XYZ file of N, CA and C in Angstrom:
720
model
N -6.853 -21.987 15.223
C -7.910 -21.637 15.121
C -9.296 -22.320 16.317
N -8.670 -22.847 17.388
C -9.735 -22.672 18.407
C -9.939 -20.749 19.092
N -9.101 -20.691 19.034
C -9.443 -19.498 19.756
C -10.159 -17.932 18.297
N -11.076 -18.621 17.488
C -12.169 -17.648 16.554
C -12.324 -17.190 17.239
N -13.476 -17.518 18.108
C -15.042 -16.256 19.147
C -14.254 -15.735 19.263
N -13.069 -16.076 20.136
C -12.853 -14.534 21.771
C -11.985 -13.735 20.619
N -11.131 -13.947 18.766
C -10.651 -12.877 18.381
C -11.622 -12.004 17.411
N -12.760 -12.987 17.327
C -13.619 -11.635 16.269
C -14.502 -10.972 18.041
N -14.310 -11.312 19.038
C -14.446 -10.627 19.412
C -14.132 -9.442 19.620
N -12.653 -9.585 20.034
C -11.633 -9.042 19.876
C -12.011 -7.813 18.627
N -11.737 -7.858 17.788
C -11.499 -7.775 16.227
C -13.351 -6.624 16.498
N -14.239 -7.082 17.016
C -15.182 -6.018 16.536
C -15.204 -4.765 18.146
N -14.670 -5.557 18.855
C -13.948 -4.142 20.108
C -13.038 -3.065 19.028
N -12.501 -3.343 18.449
C -11.369 -2.883 18.518
C -11.760 -1.579 17.370
N -12.979 -1.915 16.287
C -14.143 -1.892 15.729
C -14.691 -0.500 16.343
N -15.233 -0.941 17.622
C -16.038 0.042 18.447
C -15.424 1.487 19.272
N -13.720 1.119 18.851
C -13.382 2.166 19.562
C -12.804 3.438 18.896
N -12.781 2.239 17.652
C -12.298 3.527 16.390
C -13.490 4.546 16.075
N -14.594 3.552 16.255
C -15.945 4.590 15.712
C -15.854 6.160 17.595
N -15.733 5.801 18.671
C -15.703 6.677 19.751
C -14.650 7.548 19.549
N -13.198 6.862 18.728
C -12.543 7.879 18.863
C -12.784 9.100 17.589
N -13.897 8.050 16.463
C -14.344 9.428 15.166
C -15.500 9.923 16.125
N -15.636 9.862 16.782
C -16.632 10.655 17.216
C -15.972 11.705 18.128
N -14.592 11.658 18.721
C -14.391 12.880 19.627
C -13.393 13.496 18.460
N -12.741 13.130 17.633
C -11.931 14.264 17.143
C -12.853 14.412 14.974
N -14.132 14.243 15.529
C -15.069 14.388 14.176
C -15.310 16.612 14.678
N -14.496 17.423 13.146
C -14.833 18.429 13.245
C -14.484 19.125 13.245
N -13.311 18.477 14.212
C -12.409 19.941 14.591
C -11.121 19.544 13.200
N -11.140 19.434 12.650
C -10.760 19.587 10.977
C -10.056 21.202 10.412
N -9.994 22.526 10.882
C -9.374 23.216 10.275
C -9.888 23.364 8.479
N -10.406 22.309 7.652
C -10.272 22.745 6.189
C -11.822 22.113 6.048
N -12.245 23.141 5.078
C -13.164 22.863 4.233
C -13.370 21.566 3.954
N -14.296 21.314 3.786
C -14.193 19.457 2.648
C -14.215 20.064 1.228
N -14.449 20.917 0.875
C -14.489 21.583 -0.159
C -14.044 22.768 -0.591
N -12.902 23.541 -0.644
C -12.764 25.027 -0.558
C -11.723 24.953 -1.734
N -11.744 24.357 -2.535
C -10.887 24.582 -4.019
C -12.221 25.281 -4.999
N -11.359 26.196 -5.503
C -12.613 27.514 -6.449
C -12.665 25.844 -7.851
N -11.380 25.525 -7.840
C -12.164 24.646 -9.015
C -13.337 23.579 -9.109
N -13.408 22.840 -10.133
C -14.827 21.887 -10.011
C -14.011 20.497 -11.011
N -15.376 19.484 -10.124
C -14.740 18.133 -11.700
C -14.791 17.165 -10.853
N -15.030 16.127 -11.308
C -14.915 14.715 -10.270
C -13.217 14.070 -10.111
N -12.846 14.888 -11.039
C -11.605 14.359 -11.261
C -9.927 15.082 -11.014
N -10.595 16.578 -10.130
C -10.002 16.955 -9.926
C -8.616 16.556 -8.598
N -9.431 15.476 -7.222
C -8.420 14.938 -6.751
C -7.057 13.673 -7.407
N -7.587 13.139 -8.872
C -6.711 12.613 -9.392
C -5.689 13.245 -10.321
N -6.069 14.476 -10.637
C -4.924 15.475 -11.704
C -4.078 15.972 -10.761
N -4.744 16.205 -9.727
C -3.484 16.801 -8.516
C -2.313 14.959 -7.967
N -2.897 14.699 -7.681
C -2.083 13.325 -7.511
C -1.104 13.113 -8.721
N -1.573 13.252 -10.060
C -0.618 13.175 -11.270
C 0.173 13.710 -11.601
N 0.748 14.711 -10.479
C 0.991 16.098 -11.418
C 2.273 15.826 -10.908
N 3.451 16.081 -12.251
C 4.948 16.056 -11.327
C 5.302 16.246 -10.157
N 4.788 17.232 -9.410
C 5.001 17.335 -8.312
C 4.879 16.480 -6.831
N 3.744 15.880 -7.260
C 3.285 15.203 -6.682
C 3.402 13.757 -6.546
N 3.004 12.442 -6.838
C 3.026 11.501 -6.768
C 3.602 11.335 -8.941
N 3.458 11.872 -9.637
C 3.409 11.769 -11.265
C 2.717 10.685 -11.671
N 2.593 10.872 -12.902
C 1.561 9.376 -13.839
C 2.679 7.991 -13.748
N 4.358 8.834 -13.559
C 5.044 7.194 -12.979
C 4.638 6.910 -11.599
N 4.682 7.484 -10.791
C 4.590 7.408 -9.382
C 3.029 6.702 -9.353
N 2.171 7.630 -10.077
C 0.972 6.599 -9.533
C 0.648 5.380 -9.933
N 1.936 4.991 -11.451
C 1.399 3.585 -11.519
C 2.485 3.012 -10.499
N 3.156 2.882 -9.727
C 3.759 2.457 -8.897
C 2.921 2.351 -7.654
N 1.797 3.026 -7.338
C 0.939 2.884 -6.326
C 0.305 2.413 -6.630
N -0.392 1.861 -7.394
C -1.386 0.969 -8.491
C -1.101 -0.029 -7.658
N 0.255 -0.313 -8.920
C 1.273 -1.371 -8.983
C 1.119 -2.306 -7.188
N 1.592 -1.419 -5.950
C 1.337 -1.859 -5.073
C 0.806 -2.317 -4.496
N -0.086 -1.013 -4.910
C -1.798 -1.885 -3.507
C -2.592 -2.801 -4.053
N -2.410 -3.675 -5.863
C -3.443 -4.121 -5.918
C -2.471 -5.421 -5.950
N -1.147 -5.406 -5.657
C 0.119 -6.925 -5.756
C -0.465 -7.278 -4.263
N -0.019 -5.967 -3.265
C -0.650 -6.387 -1.495
C -1.853 -7.301 -1.486
N -3.067 -6.808 -2.873
C -4.385 -7.346 -2.222
C -4.252 -8.976 -3.259
N -3.152 -8.880 -3.661
C -3.398 -10.098 -4.359
C -2.695 -10.929 -3.011
N -1.334 -10.578 -2.565
C -0.611 -11.238 -1.045
C -1.457 -11.665 -0.154
N -2.404 -11.018 -0.376
C -3.687 -11.345 1.334
C -4.663 -12.215 0.795
N -4.614 -12.984 -0.363
C -5.509 -13.947 -0.861
C -4.386 -15.347 -0.724
N -3.893 -14.637 -1.908
C -3.160 -15.843 -1.886
C -2.217 -16.335 -0.943
N -1.437 -15.499 -0.789
C 0.012 -15.798 0.421
C -0.727 -16.607 1.539
N -1.614 -17.258 1.919
C -2.079 -18.338 3.222
C -2.186 -19.603 2.617
N -2.784 -19.549 1.452
C -2.608 -20.910 0.770
C -0.830 -21.081 0.451
N -0.249 -20.472 -0.121
C 1.751 -20.323 -0.610
C 1.770 -20.813 0.810
N 1.536 -20.556 2.137
C 2.165 -20.544 3.288
C 2.301 -21.832 3.680
N 0.263 -22.425 3.669
C -0.082 -23.799 4.664
C 0.222 -24.972 4.043
N -0.393 -23.980 2.143
C -0.538 -25.906 1.277
C 1.499 -26.306 0.539
N 1.621 -25.350 0.305
C 3.277 -25.574 -0.874
C 3.934 -25.338 0.466
N 4.341 -24.335 1.646
C 5.532 -24.124 2.421
C 5.168 -25.244 4.172
N 3.896 -25.460 3.883
C 3.714 -26.360 5.024
C 3.725 -26.179 6.801
N 3.615 -24.251 6.582
C 3.372 -23.864 7.480
C 2.166 -24.032 8.459
N 2.641 -24.565 9.443
C 0.743 -24.723 10.635
C 0.239 -22.886 10.795
N -1.119 -23.182 10.967
C -1.766 -21.469 10.862
C -1.061 -20.367 11.621
N -0.719 -21.252 13.105
C -0.882 -20.101 14.259
C 0.734 -19.554 13.565
N 1.505 -19.972 13.264
C 2.699 -19.770 12.369
C 2.195 -18.552 11.596
N 1.602 -18.957 10.915
C 0.919 -17.821 9.617
C 0.489 -16.702 10.984
N -0.788 -17.164 11.329
C -0.749 -15.302 12.681
C -0.206 -15.176 12.752
N 0.978 -15.333 13.210
C 2.539 -14.871 13.720
C 3.364 -13.814 12.571
N 3.437 -14.525 11.702
C 3.939 -13.831 10.760
C 3.017 -12.451 10.120
N 1.964 -12.541 10.097
C 0.921 -11.653 9.997
C 1.333 -10.505 10.566
N 1.714 -10.605 12.281
C 1.523 -9.749 13.652
C 3.019 -9.239 13.034
N 4.221 -9.993 13.021
C 4.924 -9.523 12.523
C 5.378 -8.648 10.668
N 4.206 -8.882 10.015
C 4.363 -7.659 9.292
C 3.581 -6.611 9.801
N 2.504 -7.019 10.374
C 2.083 -4.938 11.668
C 3.222 -4.363 11.609
N 3.887 -5.245 12.655
C 4.769 -4.536 13.712
C 5.644 -4.098 12.812
N 6.424 -4.894 12.012
C 6.983 -4.181 11.235
C 6.757 -2.626 10.537
N 5.391 -2.638 10.076
C 4.514 -1.612 9.098
C 4.352 -0.326 10.383
N 4.590 -0.877 11.699
C 4.569 0.668 12.719
C 5.818 1.071 12.568
N 6.610 0.177 12.650
C 8.417 0.327 13.369
C 8.808 1.422 11.996
N 7.948 0.733 10.630
C 8.433 1.204 9.315
C 8.385 2.445 8.650
N 6.848 2.760 9.366
C 6.317 4.038 9.470
C 6.895 4.839 10.052
N 7.321 4.319 11.267
C 7.556 5.182 12.621
C 9.154 6.508 11.631
N 10.211 5.158 11.293
C 11.486 6.097 11.403
C 11.218 6.211 9.543
N 10.021 5.940 9.169
C 10.052 6.499 7.490
C 9.526 8.048 7.930
N 9.079 8.299 8.673
C 8.083 9.551 9.617
C 9.601 10.491 10.070
N 10.946 10.140 10.601
C 12.072 10.937 10.503
C 12.437 10.981 10.157
N 12.918 10.389 8.397
C 13.388 10.854 7.405
C 13.586 11.846 7.193
N 13.570 13.148 7.498
C 13.068 14.139 6.608
C 13.628 14.855 5.451
N 14.676 14.362 5.908
C 16.238 14.179 4.834
C 16.119 13.228 3.290
N 15.274 12.157 3.202
C 14.965 11.321 2.179
C 13.689 11.456 2.335
N 13.673 11.611 0.502
C 13.023 11.899 -1.009
C 11.683 11.002 -0.538
N 10.283 11.106 -0.525
C 9.612 10.685 -0.559
C 9.443 9.717 -1.830
N 9.977 10.329 -2.749
C 9.613 8.932 -4.071
C 11.093 8.223 -3.897
N 11.720 8.006 -2.786
C 13.235 6.583 -2.275
C 12.688 6.796 -2.080
N 12.111 6.778 -0.732
C 10.784 5.778 0.514
C 9.483 4.806 -0.367
N 9.267 5.841 -1.783
C 8.117 4.864 -2.345
C 8.936 3.546 -3.157
N 10.127 3.982 -3.702
C 10.481 2.818 -4.295
C 11.227 1.925 -3.660
N 11.578 1.512 -2.350
C 13.185 1.428 -2.132
C 11.391 0.592 -1.294
N 10.160 0.658 -1.055
C 9.381 0.275 0.025
C 8.967 -0.812 -1.145
N 7.680 -0.556 -1.900
C 7.533 -0.843 -2.736
C 8.450 -2.100 -3.522
N 9.784 -1.497 -3.588
C 10.285 -2.768 -4.465
C 11.173 -4.261 -3.116
N 11.337 -3.777 -1.762
C 11.322 -4.272 -0.978
C 10.072 -5.217 -0.841
N 8.622 -4.703 -0.843
C 7.595 -5.131 -0.617
C 7.368 -6.704 -1.510
N 8.178 -6.419 -2.856
C 8.135 -7.039 -3.995
C 9.146 -8.497 -4.017
N 10.116 -7.700 -3.433
C 11.485 -9.188 -3.127
C 11.130 -9.808 -2.354
N 10.433 -9.450 -1.041
C 9.990 -10.812 0.228
C 8.808 -11.617 -0.768
N 7.680 -11.192 -1.157
C 6.768 -12.202 -1.979
C 7.574 -12.799 -3.369
N 8.460 -12.236 -3.650
C 9.210 -13.670 -5.034
C 10.168 -14.425 -3.930
N 10.693 -14.322 -3.266
C 11.431 -15.171 -1.784
C 9.908 -15.751 -1.483
N 9.284 -15.477 -0.810
C 8.027 -16.353 -0.279
C 7.222 -17.639 -0.973
N 7.515 -16.874 -2.033
C 6.520 -17.643 -3.703
C 8.159 -19.020 -4.372
N 8.254 -18.260 -4.579
C 9.677 -19.379 -5.300
C 10.411 -19.743 -4.396
N 11.139 -19.630 -3.053
C 11.770 -20.177 -2.287
C 11.525 -21.351 -1.281
N 9.641 -20.800 -0.880
C 8.888 -21.416 0.036
C 9.771 -21.885 1.404
N 10.556 -20.844 1.793
C 11.147 -21.028 2.965
C 10.660 -21.252 4.229
N 11.181 -21.930 5.473
C 10.221 -22.461 6.380
C 10.009 -21.013 7.182
N 9.442 -21.261 8.383
C 9.087 -20.297 9.381
C 10.489 -19.357 9.896
N 11.386 -20.297 10.212
C 12.939 -19.894 10.372
C 13.316 -18.924 9.557
N 13.141 -18.651 8.212
C 13.645 -17.550 7.547
C 12.478 -16.485 6.504
N 10.821 -17.463 6.818
C 10.393 -17.038 6.593
C 9.261 -15.989 7.209
N 9.498 -15.958 8.410
C 8.960 -15.132 9.287
C 10.029 -13.995 9.301
N 10.987 -13.312 9.774
C 11.256 -12.349 9.732
C 11.442 -11.964 8.075
N 11.227 -12.618 7.474
C 11.256 -11.939 6.214
C 9.496 -10.991 6.236
N 8.527 -11.426 7.019
C 7.196 -10.825 6.959
C 7.360 -9.272 8.430
N 8.497 -9.653 8.251
C 8.913 -7.863 9.360
C 9.654 -7.125 8.402
N 10.117 -7.439 7.783
C 11.634 -6.916 7.210
C 10.582 -6.061 5.483
N 9.461 -6.690 5.809
C 8.131 -6.376 4.205
C 7.526 -5.590 5.005
N 6.911 -5.798 6.026
C 5.285 -5.114 7.034
C 6.226 -3.402 7.177
N 7.919 -3.797 7.569
C 8.943 -2.128 7.715
C 8.748 -1.359 6.424
N 9.129 -1.855 4.787
C 9.002 -1.334 3.984
C 7.367 -1.013 3.436
N 6.416 -1.829 4.069
C 4.797 -1.241 4.205
C 4.586 -0.075 4.783
N 5.216 -0.091 6.372
C 5.170 1.056 6.377
C 5.897 2.209 5.531
N 7.092 2.399 5.528
C 7.422 3.048 5.131
C 6.871 3.848 3.700
N 6.239 2.864 2.897
C 5.767 2.713 2.251
C 4.878 4.495 2.114
N 3.721 3.429 3.455
C 2.604 4.362 3.505
C 2.606 5.984 3.746
N 4.090 5.883 4.517
C 4.968 7.342 5.272
C 5.083 8.348 4.183
N 5.720 7.489 2.921
C 5.680 7.994 1.377
C 4.707 8.586 1.026
N 4.101 7.900 0.971
C 2.313 8.406 0.392
C 2.195 9.816 0.934
N 1.806 9.626 2.473
C 0.627 10.069 3.180
C 1.889 11.515 3.072
N 3.431 11.402 3.002
C 3.670 13.023 3.205
C 3.951 13.766 1.516
N 3.467 13.003 0.639
C 3.825 13.292 -0.651
C 2.211 14.274 -0.791
N 1.247 13.816 -0.217
C -0.027 13.657 -0.721
C 0.186 15.817 0.520
N 0.488 15.279 1.499
C 0.503 16.698 2.396
C 1.136 17.969 1.603
N 2.360 17.100 1.389
C 2.951 18.266 0.989
C 3.387 18.744 -0.242
N 2.408 17.839 -1.067
C 2.456 18.535 -2.772
C 0.939 19.128 -2.750
N -0.291 18.404 -2.432
C -1.008 19.461 -2.584
C -1.892 20.586 -2.008
N -2.210 21.738 -2.654
C -2.775 22.749 -1.673
C -4.104 21.964 -0.313
N -3.803 22.822 0.458
C -4.317 22.882 2.016
C -5.748 22.621 1.297
N -6.488 24.217 -0.309
C -7.833 23.447 -0.322
C -8.117 22.016 -0.739
N -7.336 21.735 -1.094
C -7.592 20.462 -1.900
C -6.964 19.561 -1.412
N -6.897 19.333 -0.356
C -6.405 18.028 0.732
C -7.538 17.491 0.277
N -8.633 17.447 1.023
C -9.887 16.382 0.544
C -10.235 16.175 -0.402
N -10.042 16.528 -1.584
C -9.929 15.544 -2.653
C -8.735 15.086 -3.622
N -7.823 15.301 -2.624
C -6.744 14.435 -3.168
C -6.650 13.391 -2.518
N -7.266 13.257 -0.601
C -7.770 12.032 0.003
C -8.187 11.216 -0.839
N -9.808 12.115 -1.434
C -11.059 10.715 -1.313
C -10.567 10.053 -3.672
N -9.666 11.094 -3.751
C -8.387 10.038 -4.898
C -7.996 8.816 -4.501
N -7.020 9.505 -3.533
C -6.232 8.057 -2.945
C -7.018 6.817 -2.400
N -8.585 7.344 -1.922
C -9.400 6.022 -1.199
C -10.041 5.526 -2.549
N -10.264 6.232 -3.608
C -10.809 5.496 -5.047
C -9.916 4.187 -5.535
N -8.687 5.362 -4.795
C -7.641 3.963 -6.144
C -7.088 2.659 -5.164
N -6.909 3.550 -4.085
C -7.063 1.953 -3.374
C -7.817 0.758 -3.106
N -9.249 1.155 -3.119
C -10.409 0.619 -2.715
C -10.494 -0.070 -3.870
N -10.159 -0.031 -5.385
C -10.595 -0.307 -6.661
C -9.215 -1.740 -6.294
N -8.514 -1.153 -6.022
C -7.245 -2.014 -6.466
C -7.412 -3.365 -5.554
N -7.504 -2.666 -4.116
C -7.912 -3.674 -3.621
C -8.637 -4.715 -3.828
N -9.906 -4.259 -4.631
C -11.416 -5.043 -5.386
C -10.707 -6.297 -5.760
N -9.691 -5.469 -6.591
C -9.043 -6.248 -7.565
C -8.005 -7.607 -8.150
N -7.329 -6.885 -6.666
C -6.396 -7.414 -6.158
C -7.163 -8.585 -5.852
N -7.834 -8.711 -4.774
C -8.694 -9.823 -4.625
C -9.650 -10.844 -4.681
N -10.024 -10.433 -6.469
C -10.847 -11.242 -7.474
C -9.646 -11.454 -7.850
N -8.679 -10.995 -7.995
C -7.551 -12.332 -8.797
C -6.935 -12.860 -8.271
N -6.640 -12.454 -7.033
C -6.119 -13.840 -5.790
C -7.097 -15.035 -6.043
N -8.668 -14.896 -6.083
C -9.576 -15.281 -6.240
C -9.242 -16.155 -7.444
N -9.804 -15.668 -8.534
C -9.211 -16.476 -9.488
C -8.408 -17.213 -10.156
N -7.149 -17.088 -9.148
C -6.069 -18.158 -9.381
C -6.857 -19.284 -8.259
N -6.268 -19.029 -6.906
C -7.336 -19.880 -5.958
C -6.027 -20.570 -4.602
N -6.624 -21.562 -4.505
C -5.783 -22.014 -3.548
C -4.577 -22.872 -4.734
N -5.064 -23.577 -5.633
C -3.886 -24.049 -6.108
C -2.817 -23.608 -6.952
N -2.973 -22.407 -7.728
C -2.382 -22.182 -7.939
C -1.378 -20.637 -7.587
N -1.841 -20.586 -6.307
C -1.511 -19.126 -5.567
C 0.238 -19.031 -5.121
N 1.807 -19.738 -5.313
C 2.273 -19.130 -5.866
C 2.149 -18.797 -6.922
N 1.652 -19.194 -8.320
C 1.937 -18.266 -9.300
C 1.358 -16.454 -9.208
N 0.093 -16.723 -8.020
C -0.770 -14.816 -8.352
C 0.371 -15.105 -7.112
N 1.435 -14.689 -5.985
C 2.194 -14.368 -5.224
C 3.170 -14.070 -6.012
N 4.086 -14.986 -7.151
C 5.242 -14.687 -7.839
C 4.497 -12.832 -8.742
N 3.150 -13.761 -9.283
C 2.863 -12.372 -10.381
C 2.928 -11.118 -9.469
N 2.606 -10.796 -8.695
C 2.088 -9.940 -6.877
C 3.905 -9.003 -7.138
N 4.843 -10.061 -6.434
C 6.124 -10.086 -6.869
C 6.839 -9.146 -7.517
N 6.547 -9.328 -8.621
C 6.894 -9.028 -10.244
C 6.112 -7.581 -10.323
N 5.297 -7.507 -9.733
C 4.263 -6.202 -10.358
C 5.037 -5.231 -9.837
N 5.200 -5.281 -8.469
C 5.762 -4.760 -7.427
C 7.137 -3.788 -7.923
N 7.400 -4.800 -8.049
C 9.576 -4.714 -8.864
C 9.498 -4.190 -10.143
N 8.229 -4.615 -10.645
C 8.529 -3.893 -12.026
C 8.288 -1.961 -11.880
N 7.193 -1.958 -11.314
C 6.878 -0.394 -10.562
C 7.903 -0.312 -9.988
N 8.678 -0.433 -8.939
C 9.434 0.346 -8.532
C 11.039 0.677 -9.403
N 11.032 -0.325 -9.647
C 12.279 -0.707 -11.684
C 11.798 1.282 -12.479
N 10.285 1.268 -13.089
C 10.089 1.951 -14.003
C 10.283 3.346 -12.639
N 10.019 3.845 -11.674
C 9.934 4.348 -11.424
C 11.257 5.027 -10.910
N 11.862 3.933 -10.674
C 13.753 4.250 -10.948
C 14.026 4.964 -11.809
N 13.799 4.116 -12.596
C 14.259 4.501 -14.311
C 14.418 6.195 -14.494
N 13.413 6.868 -14.352
C 12.436 7.881 -14.365
C 12.924 8.595 -13.306
N 13.384 7.925 -12.415
C 14.055 9.161 -11.081
C 15.183 9.322 -12.319
N 16.039 8.681 -12.232
C 17.206 8.933 -13.095
C 17.558 9.149 -14.148
N 16.905 9.587 -15.001
C 16.794 10.018 -16.109
C 17.128 9.117 -17.382
N 16.428 7.727 -17.268
C 16.787 7.002 -17.834
C 15.082 7.252 -19.397
N 14.264 6.825 -18.918
C 12.821 7.011 -19.242
C 12.921 8.476 -18.828
N 11.718 9.052 -19.847
C 11.259 10.557 -19.683
C 9.646 10.715 -20.968
N 8.521 10.461 -19.278
C 7.734 10.689 -20.082
C 7.103 11.616 -20.479
N 6.875 11.710 -21.112
C 5.602 13.498 -21.761
C 5.258 13.901 -20.171
N 5.529 14.990 -20.158
C 4.361 15.524 -19.150
C 3.469 15.841 -20.125
N 2.612 16.682 -19.170
C 1.029 16.924 -19.333
C 0.585 17.696 -18.340
N 0.234 18.905 -18.758
C -0.216 20.216 -18.932
C -0.921 19.405 -17.279
N -1.150 19.924 -16.069
C -1.746 20.020 -15.950
C -2.474 21.480 -15.051
N -3.854 21.705 -14.850
C -4.525 22.945 -14.402
C -5.475 22.540 -13.042
């Protein structure tokens, strides 16, 4: 808590560094922003929802996961400090472990070329949901909870890598910009919705909010698994 000022300056410096990097790479992409012969503001969403990409159920899993992790971003700190009685410094360490796990999980998943992206999506989402539920219902101490953040971060990194692989391989090159724009719209809306939901629960009902986040993520992973193994067969739409 005493180092908030320097940390804010460091945070501002990272954004300045990102701005410099963005200037250096701008204009190097060989793909035009809008090279698709098809038109329509929903084209990117249609490409993401095609069976060859995420599919409708897979897109639902994506929405559930981003929405749930956004709820955790608001409620998690209250669960740990007010209910599990963690020191704020330990909470910062736990978030750092999540970030470290995300890097390791993303790098590891990127090297699993033979593993289908659908499997990584389901495992990543399911693992994050399980971590949320253990934190909410078990209220573990730092010794148990901190490693869970490393595991959850690794699952998060694997999930993100699977999302990138799906979009890059399942969407035509001329429509990549549309697909990524649609993906960012989904993420942004889920972030805002998750933050507002976490704020509506507040600090006193943070455990319930984190339980909801874990349950939503696990439910999305279960539905996608049932579709993959053929238990659920959603009606296929014709995508153009």
